[in-house]
Short mmCIF file of C-alpha atoms in Angstrom, two decimals:
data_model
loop_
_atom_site.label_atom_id
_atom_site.label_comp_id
_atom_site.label_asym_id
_atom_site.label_seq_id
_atom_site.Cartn_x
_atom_site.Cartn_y
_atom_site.Cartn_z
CA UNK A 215 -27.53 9.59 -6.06
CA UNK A 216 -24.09 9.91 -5.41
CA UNK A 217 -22.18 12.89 -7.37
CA UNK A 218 -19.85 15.18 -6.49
CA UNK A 219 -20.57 18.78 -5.06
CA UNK A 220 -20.05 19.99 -8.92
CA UNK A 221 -21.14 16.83 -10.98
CA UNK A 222 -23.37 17.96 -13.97
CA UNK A 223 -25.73 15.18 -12.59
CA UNK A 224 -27.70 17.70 -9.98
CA UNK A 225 -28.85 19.39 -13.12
CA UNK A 226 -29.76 16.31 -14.76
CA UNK A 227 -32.20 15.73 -12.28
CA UNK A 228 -33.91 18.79 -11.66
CA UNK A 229 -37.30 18.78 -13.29
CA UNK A 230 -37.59 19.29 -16.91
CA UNK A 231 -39.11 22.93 -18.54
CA UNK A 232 -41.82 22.81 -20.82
CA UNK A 233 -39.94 23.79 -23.77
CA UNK A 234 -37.50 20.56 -23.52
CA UNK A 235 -40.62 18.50 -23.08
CA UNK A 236 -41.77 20.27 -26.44
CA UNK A 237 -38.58 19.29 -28.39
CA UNK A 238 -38.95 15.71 -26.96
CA UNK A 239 -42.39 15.47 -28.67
CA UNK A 240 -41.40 16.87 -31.43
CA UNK A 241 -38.64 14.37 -32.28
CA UNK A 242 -40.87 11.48 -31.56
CA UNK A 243 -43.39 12.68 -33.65
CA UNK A 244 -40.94 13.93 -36.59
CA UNK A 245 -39.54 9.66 -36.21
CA UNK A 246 -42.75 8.24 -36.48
CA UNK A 247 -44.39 10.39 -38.96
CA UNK A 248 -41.17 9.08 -40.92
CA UNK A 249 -41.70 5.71 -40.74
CA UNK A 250 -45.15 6.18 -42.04
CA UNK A 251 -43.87 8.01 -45.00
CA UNK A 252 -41.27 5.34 -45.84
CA UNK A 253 -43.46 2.67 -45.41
CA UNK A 254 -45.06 1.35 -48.76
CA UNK A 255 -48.66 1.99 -49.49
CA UNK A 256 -50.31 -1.38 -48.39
CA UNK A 257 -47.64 -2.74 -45.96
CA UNK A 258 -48.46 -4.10 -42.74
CA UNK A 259 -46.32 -1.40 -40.82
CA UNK A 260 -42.61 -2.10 -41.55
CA UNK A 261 -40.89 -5.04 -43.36
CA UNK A 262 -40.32 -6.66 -39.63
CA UNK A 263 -43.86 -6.58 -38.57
CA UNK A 264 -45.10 -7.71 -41.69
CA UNK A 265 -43.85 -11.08 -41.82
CA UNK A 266 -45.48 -11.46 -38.58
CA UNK A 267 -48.67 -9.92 -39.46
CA UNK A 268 -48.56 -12.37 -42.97
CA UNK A 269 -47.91 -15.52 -40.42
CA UNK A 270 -51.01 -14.74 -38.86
CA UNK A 271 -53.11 -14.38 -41.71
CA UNK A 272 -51.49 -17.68 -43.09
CA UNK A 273 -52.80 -19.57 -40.02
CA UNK A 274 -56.00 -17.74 -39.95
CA UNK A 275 -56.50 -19.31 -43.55
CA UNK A 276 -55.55 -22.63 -42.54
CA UNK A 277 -51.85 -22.59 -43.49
CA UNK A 278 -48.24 -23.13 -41.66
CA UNK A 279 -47.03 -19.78 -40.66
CA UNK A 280 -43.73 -21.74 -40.87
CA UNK A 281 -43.76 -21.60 -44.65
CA UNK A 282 -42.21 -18.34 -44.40
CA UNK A 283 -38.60 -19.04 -43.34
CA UNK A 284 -38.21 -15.42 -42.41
CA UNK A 285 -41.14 -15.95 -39.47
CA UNK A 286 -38.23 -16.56 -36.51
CA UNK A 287 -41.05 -16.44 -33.72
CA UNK A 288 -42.19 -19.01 -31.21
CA UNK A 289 -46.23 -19.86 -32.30
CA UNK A 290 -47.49 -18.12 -29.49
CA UNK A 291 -46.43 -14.62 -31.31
CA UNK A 292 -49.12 -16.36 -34.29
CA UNK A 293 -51.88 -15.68 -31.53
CA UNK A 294 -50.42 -12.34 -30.30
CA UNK A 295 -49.94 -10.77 -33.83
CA UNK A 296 -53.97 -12.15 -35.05
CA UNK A 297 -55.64 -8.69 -33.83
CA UNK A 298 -53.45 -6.78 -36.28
CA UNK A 299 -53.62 -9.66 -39.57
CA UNK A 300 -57.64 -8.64 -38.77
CA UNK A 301 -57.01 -4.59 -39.23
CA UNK A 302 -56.45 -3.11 -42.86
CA UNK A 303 -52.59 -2.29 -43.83
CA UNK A 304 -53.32 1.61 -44.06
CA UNK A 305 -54.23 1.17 -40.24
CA UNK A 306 -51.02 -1.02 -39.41
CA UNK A 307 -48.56 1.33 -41.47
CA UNK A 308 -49.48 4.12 -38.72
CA UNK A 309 -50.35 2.28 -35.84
CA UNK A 310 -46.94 -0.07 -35.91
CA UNK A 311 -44.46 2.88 -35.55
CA UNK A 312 -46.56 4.85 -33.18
CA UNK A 313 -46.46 1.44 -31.31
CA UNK A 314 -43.01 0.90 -31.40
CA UNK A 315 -42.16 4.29 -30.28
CA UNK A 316 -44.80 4.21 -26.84
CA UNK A 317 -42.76 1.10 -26.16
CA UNK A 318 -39.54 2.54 -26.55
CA UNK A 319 -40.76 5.16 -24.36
CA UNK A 320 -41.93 2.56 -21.76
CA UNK A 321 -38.74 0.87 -21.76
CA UNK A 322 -36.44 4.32 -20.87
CA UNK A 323 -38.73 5.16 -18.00
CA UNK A 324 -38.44 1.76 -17.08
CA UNK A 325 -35.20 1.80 -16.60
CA UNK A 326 -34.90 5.58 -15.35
CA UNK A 327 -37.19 4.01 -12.39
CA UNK A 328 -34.56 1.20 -12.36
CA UNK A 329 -31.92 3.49 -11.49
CA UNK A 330 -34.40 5.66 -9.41
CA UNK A 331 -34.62 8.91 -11.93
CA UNK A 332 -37.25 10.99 -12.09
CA UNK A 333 -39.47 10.64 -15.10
CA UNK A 334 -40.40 14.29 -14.70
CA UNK A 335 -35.87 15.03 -14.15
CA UNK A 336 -34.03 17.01 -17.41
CA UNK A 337 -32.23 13.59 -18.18
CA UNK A 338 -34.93 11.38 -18.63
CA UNK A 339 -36.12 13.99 -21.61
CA UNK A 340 -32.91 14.55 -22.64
CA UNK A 341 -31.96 10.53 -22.72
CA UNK A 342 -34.77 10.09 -24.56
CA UNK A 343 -34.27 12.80 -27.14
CA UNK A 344 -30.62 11.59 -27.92
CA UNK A 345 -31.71 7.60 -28.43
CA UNK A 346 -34.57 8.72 -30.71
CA UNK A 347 -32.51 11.37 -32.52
CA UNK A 348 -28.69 10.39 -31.99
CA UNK A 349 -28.62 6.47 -32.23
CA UNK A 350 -29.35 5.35 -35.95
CA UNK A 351 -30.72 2.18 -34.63
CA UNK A 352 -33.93 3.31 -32.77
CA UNK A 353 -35.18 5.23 -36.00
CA UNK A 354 -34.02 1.53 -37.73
CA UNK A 355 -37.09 -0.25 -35.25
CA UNK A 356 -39.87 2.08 -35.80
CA UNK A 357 -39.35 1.40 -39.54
CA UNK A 358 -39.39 -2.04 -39.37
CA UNK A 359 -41.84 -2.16 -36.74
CA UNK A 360 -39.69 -5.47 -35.51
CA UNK A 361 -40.94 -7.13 -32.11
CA UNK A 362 -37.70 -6.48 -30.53
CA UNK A 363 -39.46 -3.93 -29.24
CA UNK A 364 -41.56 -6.61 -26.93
CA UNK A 365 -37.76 -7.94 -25.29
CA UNK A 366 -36.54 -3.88 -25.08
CA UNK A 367 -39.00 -3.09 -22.95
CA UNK A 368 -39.76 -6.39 -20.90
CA UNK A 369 -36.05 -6.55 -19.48
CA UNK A 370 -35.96 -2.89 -17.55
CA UNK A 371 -39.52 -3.47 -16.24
CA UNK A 372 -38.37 -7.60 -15.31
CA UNK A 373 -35.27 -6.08 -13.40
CA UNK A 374 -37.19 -2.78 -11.82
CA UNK A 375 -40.10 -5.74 -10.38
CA UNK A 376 -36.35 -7.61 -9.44
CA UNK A 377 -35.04 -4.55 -7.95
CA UNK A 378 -37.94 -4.42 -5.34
CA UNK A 379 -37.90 -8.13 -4.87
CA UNK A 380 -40.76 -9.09 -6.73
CA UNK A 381 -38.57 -11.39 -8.73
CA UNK A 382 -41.52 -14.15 -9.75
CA UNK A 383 -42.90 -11.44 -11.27
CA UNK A 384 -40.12 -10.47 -12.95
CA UNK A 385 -39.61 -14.24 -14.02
CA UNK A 386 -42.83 -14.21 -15.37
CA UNK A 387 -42.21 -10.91 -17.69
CA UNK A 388 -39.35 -12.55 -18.66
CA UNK A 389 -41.39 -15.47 -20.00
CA UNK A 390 -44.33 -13.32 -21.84
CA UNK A 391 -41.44 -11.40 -23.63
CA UNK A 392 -39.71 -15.12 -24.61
CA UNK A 393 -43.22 -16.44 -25.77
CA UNK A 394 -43.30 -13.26 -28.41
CA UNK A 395 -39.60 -13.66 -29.38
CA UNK A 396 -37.63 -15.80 -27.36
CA UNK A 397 -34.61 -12.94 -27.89
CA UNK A 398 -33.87 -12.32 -23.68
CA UNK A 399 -33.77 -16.12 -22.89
CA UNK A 400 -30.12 -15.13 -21.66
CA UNK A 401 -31.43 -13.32 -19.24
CA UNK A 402 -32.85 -16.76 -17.38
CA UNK A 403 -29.24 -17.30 -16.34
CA UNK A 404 -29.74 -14.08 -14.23
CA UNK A 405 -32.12 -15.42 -12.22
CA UNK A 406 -29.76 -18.46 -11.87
CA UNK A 407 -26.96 -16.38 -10.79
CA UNK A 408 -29.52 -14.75 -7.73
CA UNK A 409 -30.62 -18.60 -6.97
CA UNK A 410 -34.34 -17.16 -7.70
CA UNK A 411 -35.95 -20.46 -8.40
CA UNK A 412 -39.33 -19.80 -8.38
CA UNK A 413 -38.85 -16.58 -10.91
CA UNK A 414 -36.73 -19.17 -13.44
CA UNK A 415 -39.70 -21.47 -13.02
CA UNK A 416 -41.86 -18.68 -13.98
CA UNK A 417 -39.46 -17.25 -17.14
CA UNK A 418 -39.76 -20.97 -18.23
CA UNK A 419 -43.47 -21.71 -17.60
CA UNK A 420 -45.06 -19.02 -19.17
CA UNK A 421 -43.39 -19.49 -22.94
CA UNK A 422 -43.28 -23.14 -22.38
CA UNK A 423 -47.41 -23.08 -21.79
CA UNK A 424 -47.93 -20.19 -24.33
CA UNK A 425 -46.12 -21.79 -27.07
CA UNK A 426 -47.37 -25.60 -25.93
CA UNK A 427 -51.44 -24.08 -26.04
CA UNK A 428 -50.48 -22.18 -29.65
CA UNK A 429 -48.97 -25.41 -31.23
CA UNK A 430 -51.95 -27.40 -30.77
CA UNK A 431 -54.20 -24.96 -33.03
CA UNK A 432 -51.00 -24.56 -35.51
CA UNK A 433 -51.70 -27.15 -38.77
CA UNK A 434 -47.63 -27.93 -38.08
CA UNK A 435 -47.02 -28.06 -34.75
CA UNK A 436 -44.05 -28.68 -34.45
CA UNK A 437 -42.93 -26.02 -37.59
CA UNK A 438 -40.35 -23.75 -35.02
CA UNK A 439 -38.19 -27.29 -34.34
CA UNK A 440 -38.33 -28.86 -37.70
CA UNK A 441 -37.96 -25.31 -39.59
CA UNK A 442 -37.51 -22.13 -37.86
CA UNK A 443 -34.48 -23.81 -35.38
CA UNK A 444 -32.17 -25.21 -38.10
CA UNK A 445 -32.52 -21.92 -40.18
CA UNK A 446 -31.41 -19.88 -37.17
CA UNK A 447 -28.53 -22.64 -36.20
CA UNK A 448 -26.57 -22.59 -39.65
CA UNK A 449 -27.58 -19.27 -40.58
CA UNK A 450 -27.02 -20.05 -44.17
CA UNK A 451 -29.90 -16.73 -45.59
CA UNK A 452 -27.70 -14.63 -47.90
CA UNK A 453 -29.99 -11.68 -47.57
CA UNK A 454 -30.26 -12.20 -43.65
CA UNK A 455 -26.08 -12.59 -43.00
CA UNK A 456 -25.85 -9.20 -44.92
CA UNK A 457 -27.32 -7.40 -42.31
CA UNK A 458 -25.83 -9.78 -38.84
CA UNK A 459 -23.65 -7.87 -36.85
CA UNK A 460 -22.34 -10.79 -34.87
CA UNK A 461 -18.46 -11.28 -35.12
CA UNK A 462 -19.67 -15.01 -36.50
CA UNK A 463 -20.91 -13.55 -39.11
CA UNK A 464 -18.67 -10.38 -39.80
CA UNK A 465 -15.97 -11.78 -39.85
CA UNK A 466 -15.84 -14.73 -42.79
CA UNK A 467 -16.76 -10.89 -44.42
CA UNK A 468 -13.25 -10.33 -44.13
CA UNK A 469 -12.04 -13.69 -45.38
CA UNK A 470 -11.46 -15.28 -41.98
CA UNK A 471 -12.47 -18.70 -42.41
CA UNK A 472 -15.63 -19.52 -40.92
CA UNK A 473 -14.99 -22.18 -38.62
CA UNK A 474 -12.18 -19.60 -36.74
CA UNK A 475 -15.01 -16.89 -36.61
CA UNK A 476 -17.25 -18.56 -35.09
CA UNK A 477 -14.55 -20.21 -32.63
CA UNK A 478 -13.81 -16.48 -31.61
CA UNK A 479 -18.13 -15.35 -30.82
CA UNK A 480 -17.97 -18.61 -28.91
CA UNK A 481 -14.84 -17.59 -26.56
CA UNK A 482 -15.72 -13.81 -26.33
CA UNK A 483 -19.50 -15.03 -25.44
CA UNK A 484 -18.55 -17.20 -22.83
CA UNK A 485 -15.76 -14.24 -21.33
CA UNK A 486 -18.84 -11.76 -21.54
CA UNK A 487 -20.73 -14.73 -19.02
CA UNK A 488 -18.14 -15.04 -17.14
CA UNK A 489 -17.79 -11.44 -16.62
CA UNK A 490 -21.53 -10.73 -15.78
CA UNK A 491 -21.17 -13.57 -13.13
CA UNK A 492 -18.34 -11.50 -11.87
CA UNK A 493 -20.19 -8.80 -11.54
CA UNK A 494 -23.60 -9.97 -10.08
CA UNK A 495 -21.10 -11.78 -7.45
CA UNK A 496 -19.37 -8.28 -6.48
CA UNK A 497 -23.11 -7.68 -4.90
CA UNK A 498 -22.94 -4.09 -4.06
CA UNK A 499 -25.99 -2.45 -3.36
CA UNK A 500 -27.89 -0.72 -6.12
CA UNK A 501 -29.58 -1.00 -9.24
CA UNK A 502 -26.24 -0.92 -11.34
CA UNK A 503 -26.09 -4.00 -10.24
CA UNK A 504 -28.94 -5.69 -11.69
CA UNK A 505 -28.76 -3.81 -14.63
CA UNK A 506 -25.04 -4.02 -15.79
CA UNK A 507 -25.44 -7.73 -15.35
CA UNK A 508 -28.32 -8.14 -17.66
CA UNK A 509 -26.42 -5.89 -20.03
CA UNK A 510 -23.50 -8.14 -20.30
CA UNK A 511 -25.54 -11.39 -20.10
CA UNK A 512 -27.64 -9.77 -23.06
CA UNK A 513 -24.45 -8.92 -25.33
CA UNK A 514 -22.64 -11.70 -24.46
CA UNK A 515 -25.42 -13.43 -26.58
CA UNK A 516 -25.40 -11.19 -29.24
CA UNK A 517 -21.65 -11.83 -29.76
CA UNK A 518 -22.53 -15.26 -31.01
CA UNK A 519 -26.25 -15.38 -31.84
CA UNK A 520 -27.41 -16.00 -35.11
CA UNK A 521 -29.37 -13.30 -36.94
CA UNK A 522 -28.00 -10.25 -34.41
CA UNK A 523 -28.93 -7.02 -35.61
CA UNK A 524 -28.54 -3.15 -34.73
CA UNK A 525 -31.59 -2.88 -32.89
CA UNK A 526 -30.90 -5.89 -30.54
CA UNK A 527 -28.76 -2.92 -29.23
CA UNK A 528 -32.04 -1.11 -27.98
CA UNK A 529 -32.39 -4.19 -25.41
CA UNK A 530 -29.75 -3.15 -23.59
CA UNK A 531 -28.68 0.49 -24.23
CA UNK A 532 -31.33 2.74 -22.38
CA UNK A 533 -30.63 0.40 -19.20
CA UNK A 534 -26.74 1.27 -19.62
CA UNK A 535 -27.66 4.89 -20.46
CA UNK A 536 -30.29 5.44 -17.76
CA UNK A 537 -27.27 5.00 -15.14
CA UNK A 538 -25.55 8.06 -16.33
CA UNK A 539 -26.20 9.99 -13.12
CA UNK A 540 -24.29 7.61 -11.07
CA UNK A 541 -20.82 7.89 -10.45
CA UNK A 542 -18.75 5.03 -11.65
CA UNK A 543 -21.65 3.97 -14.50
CA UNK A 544 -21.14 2.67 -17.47
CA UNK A 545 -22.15 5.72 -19.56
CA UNK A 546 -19.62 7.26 -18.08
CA UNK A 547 -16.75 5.70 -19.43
CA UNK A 548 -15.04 6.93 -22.42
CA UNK A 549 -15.64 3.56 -24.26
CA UNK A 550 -19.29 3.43 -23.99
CA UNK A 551 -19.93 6.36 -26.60
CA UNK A 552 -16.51 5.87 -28.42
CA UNK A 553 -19.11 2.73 -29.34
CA UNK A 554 -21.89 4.72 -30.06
CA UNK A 555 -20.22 7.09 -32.89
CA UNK A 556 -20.74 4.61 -35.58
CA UNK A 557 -24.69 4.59 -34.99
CA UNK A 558 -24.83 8.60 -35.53
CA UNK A 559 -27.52 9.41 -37.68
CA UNK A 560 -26.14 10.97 -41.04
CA UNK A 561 -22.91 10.13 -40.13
CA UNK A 562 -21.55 8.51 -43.61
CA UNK A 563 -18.21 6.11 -43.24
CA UNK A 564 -15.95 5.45 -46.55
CA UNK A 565 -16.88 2.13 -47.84
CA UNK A 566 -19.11 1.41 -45.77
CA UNK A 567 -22.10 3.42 -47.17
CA UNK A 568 -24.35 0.91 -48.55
CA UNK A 569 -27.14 -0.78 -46.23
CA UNK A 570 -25.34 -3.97 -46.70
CA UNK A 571 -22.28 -2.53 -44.96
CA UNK A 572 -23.62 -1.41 -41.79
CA UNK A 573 -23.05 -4.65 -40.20
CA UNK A 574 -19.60 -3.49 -39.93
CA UNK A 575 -20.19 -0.70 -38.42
CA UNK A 576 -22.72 -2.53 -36.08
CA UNK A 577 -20.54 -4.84 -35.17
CA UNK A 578 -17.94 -2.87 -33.81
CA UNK A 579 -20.56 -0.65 -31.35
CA UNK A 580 -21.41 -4.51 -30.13
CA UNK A 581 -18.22 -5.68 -29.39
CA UNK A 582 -16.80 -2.29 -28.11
CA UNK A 583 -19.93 -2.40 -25.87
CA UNK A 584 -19.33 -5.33 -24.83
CA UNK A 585 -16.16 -4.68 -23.45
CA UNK A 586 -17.19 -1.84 -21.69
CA UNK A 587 -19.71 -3.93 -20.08
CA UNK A 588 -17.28 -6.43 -19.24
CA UNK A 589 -14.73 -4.22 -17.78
CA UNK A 590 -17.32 -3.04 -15.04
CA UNK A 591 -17.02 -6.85 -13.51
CA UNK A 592 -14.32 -5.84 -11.31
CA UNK A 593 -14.42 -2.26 -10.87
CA UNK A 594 -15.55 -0.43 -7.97
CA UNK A 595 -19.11 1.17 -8.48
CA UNK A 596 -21.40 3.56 -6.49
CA UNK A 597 -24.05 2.28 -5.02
CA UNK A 598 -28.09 3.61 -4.66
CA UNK A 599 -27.56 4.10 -1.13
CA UNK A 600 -25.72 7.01 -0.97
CA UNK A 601 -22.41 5.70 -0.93
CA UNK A 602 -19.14 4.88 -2.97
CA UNK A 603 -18.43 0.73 -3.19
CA UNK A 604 -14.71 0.70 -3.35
CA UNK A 605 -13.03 -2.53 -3.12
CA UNK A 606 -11.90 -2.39 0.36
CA UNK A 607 -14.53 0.00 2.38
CA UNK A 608 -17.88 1.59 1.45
CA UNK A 609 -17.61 5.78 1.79
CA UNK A 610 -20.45 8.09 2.61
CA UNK A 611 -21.03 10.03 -0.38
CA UNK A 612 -22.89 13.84 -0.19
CA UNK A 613 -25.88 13.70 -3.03
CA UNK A 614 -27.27 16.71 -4.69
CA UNK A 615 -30.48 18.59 -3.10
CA UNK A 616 -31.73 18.02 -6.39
CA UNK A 617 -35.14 15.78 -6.16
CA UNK A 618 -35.23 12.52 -7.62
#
């Protein structure tokens, strides 16, 4: 860890006291019992998970889960969500948020162990606490119980198995995560980037047989190409473009023609690759490095994709935030939670109150995030080895006696 003699990060990592542990459970209880309030008497546990639980119990009576336009999923997820279209709704309205949280939960010790952090240290409580109480959108994905949760937790765990060069492995989490929603394909180019061939083989095997063996027992095969693809390509669902937070989709919001809008997520995608390249190529040692280029790779994509919501944000931000001990992180930069104000719970903006509205507000944490991200490509960092990557010599750096 490198810090200075007086950096608030040798508290951070001093083990956690009971009573912090306490308000941690509390919180995560006090979300999910939520959830299970809000959600309607006989739904399949949120609005998300429900039109995958529904897809399943179409196919299991014969039918197309591609009927549904809303089902966005690769057939494989059919299979995967068939133990839950067999269990009553008043089990699935508690079990899906309790789910969703333990995953969340998996994905920020995930990447605490990315950046090397204690899972017992004050910060990874205290990180924890202020995603599941202070950012709007994590409460959002235990409501909707939406599989985003699969991708938030698969790409810290891919890049920790990455970090300690087990990187077919990591290609192959990669690849279960795409065959239940093929949201971190970006992250293949990654493994392009590090020249791991064998681990892109793996991120594209695994979906490619998962969805391939799920087809054949699907009534219409080929439903995600004929249906599912062209909905997501024009992107033409009133209801759905309410609630996109891409700058394609914001923008025509605020009469800028379409054409131009979607010109402009194009060009800042492609500066947000470009930028990740950057930094993978800048190779300093450490797990910033890993996980700062996901991050970018990851946003760039949500610049342009189409749906893009507030809880694609989840994918990348406990990565980002889990590098707050480290000198020269992200989450140390003044634009990084200048992002995050608009997602403050309870926080209500003029004109912008209704549901519909948020996008606004969601869009400008992505793009601001973005840039953050993106301004990291040539920086100097800090790497895990105890010293400070500058751009022309590598300094020893003292670390707290703090243990990590």
């Amino acid at each position: 860890m490198r810090t200075g003699k007086n950096d608030i990060s040798g508290w951070l990592v001093r083990p956690a006291s009971g009573h912090l542990w306490a308000v941690l459970g509390t919180v995560l209880a006090v979300t999910v019992a939520h959830a299970v309030r809000v959600t309607p008497d006989g739904a399949d546990g949120g609005m998300d998970n429900a039109i995958v639980v529904r897809a399943a119990r179409t196919w299991l009576a014969g039918g197309s889960p591609y009927d549904d336009p809303h089902f966005l999923y690769f057939p494989s997820a059919v299979l995967a969500a068939a133990p839950q279209a067999l269990l009553p709704p008043g089990v699935l309205r508690v079990l899906a948020p309790c789910a969703v949280t333990v995953l969340l939960a998996l994905a920020w010790a995930a990447a605490l162990r990315l950046h090397r952090v204690s899972l017992r240290s004050r910060f990874a409580v205290l990180g924890l606490t202020g995603l599941a109480a202070g950012f709007a959108p994590f409460g959002h994905l235990v409501r909707l119980g939406n599989w985003t949760v699969t991708a938030a937790v698969a790409l810290p765990l891919a890049l920790l198995l990455a970090g300690r060069g087990r990187w077919t492995a990591a290609g192959a989490v990669i690849g279960a995560a795409v065959a239940l929603k093929p949201l971190l394909a970006p992250v293949c180019l990654l493994l392009l980037f590090a020249g791991r061939w064998r681990a892109l083989a793996a991120a594209g095997a695994v979906p490619a047989l998962a969805c391939g063996a799920a087809a054949l027992l699907m009534p219409d095969p080929a439903g995600f190409v004929t249906r599912t693809l062209p909905f997501l390509l024009h992107g033409d669902d009133g209801f759905v473009r309410l609630y996109e937070a891409s700058p394609a989709a914001v923008l025509p919001r605020l009469g800028v023609p379409g054409a131009l809008a979607q010109g402009a997520a194009v060009a800042a995608a492609g500066a947000g690759v470009l930028c990740a390249y950057a930094r993978w190529r800048r190779a300093d040692p450490g797990p910033a490095r890993l996980a700062e280029t996901a991050a970018g790779l990851m946003l760039s994509a949500f610049l342009v994709s189409r749906p893009s919501y507030d809880h694609y944000l989840l994918v990348v931000l406990p990565l980002l935030l889990a590098g707050l001990p480290y000198a020269g992180a992200v989450a140390r930069g003044p634009w990084f939670w200048i992002a995050l104000v608009p997602q403050l719970p309870g926080l209500t903006w003029p004109w912008l109150e209704s549901g519909q509205r948020r996008a606004f507000k969601d869009a400008f944490t992505l793009c601001v995030l973005a840039v953050a991200v993106a301004r990291r490509s040539g920086a100097g960092t800090v790497d895990g080895d105890d010293h400070a990557v500058t751009g022309r010599a590598t300094v020893p750096v003292r670390a707290p006696a703090a243990p990590f």
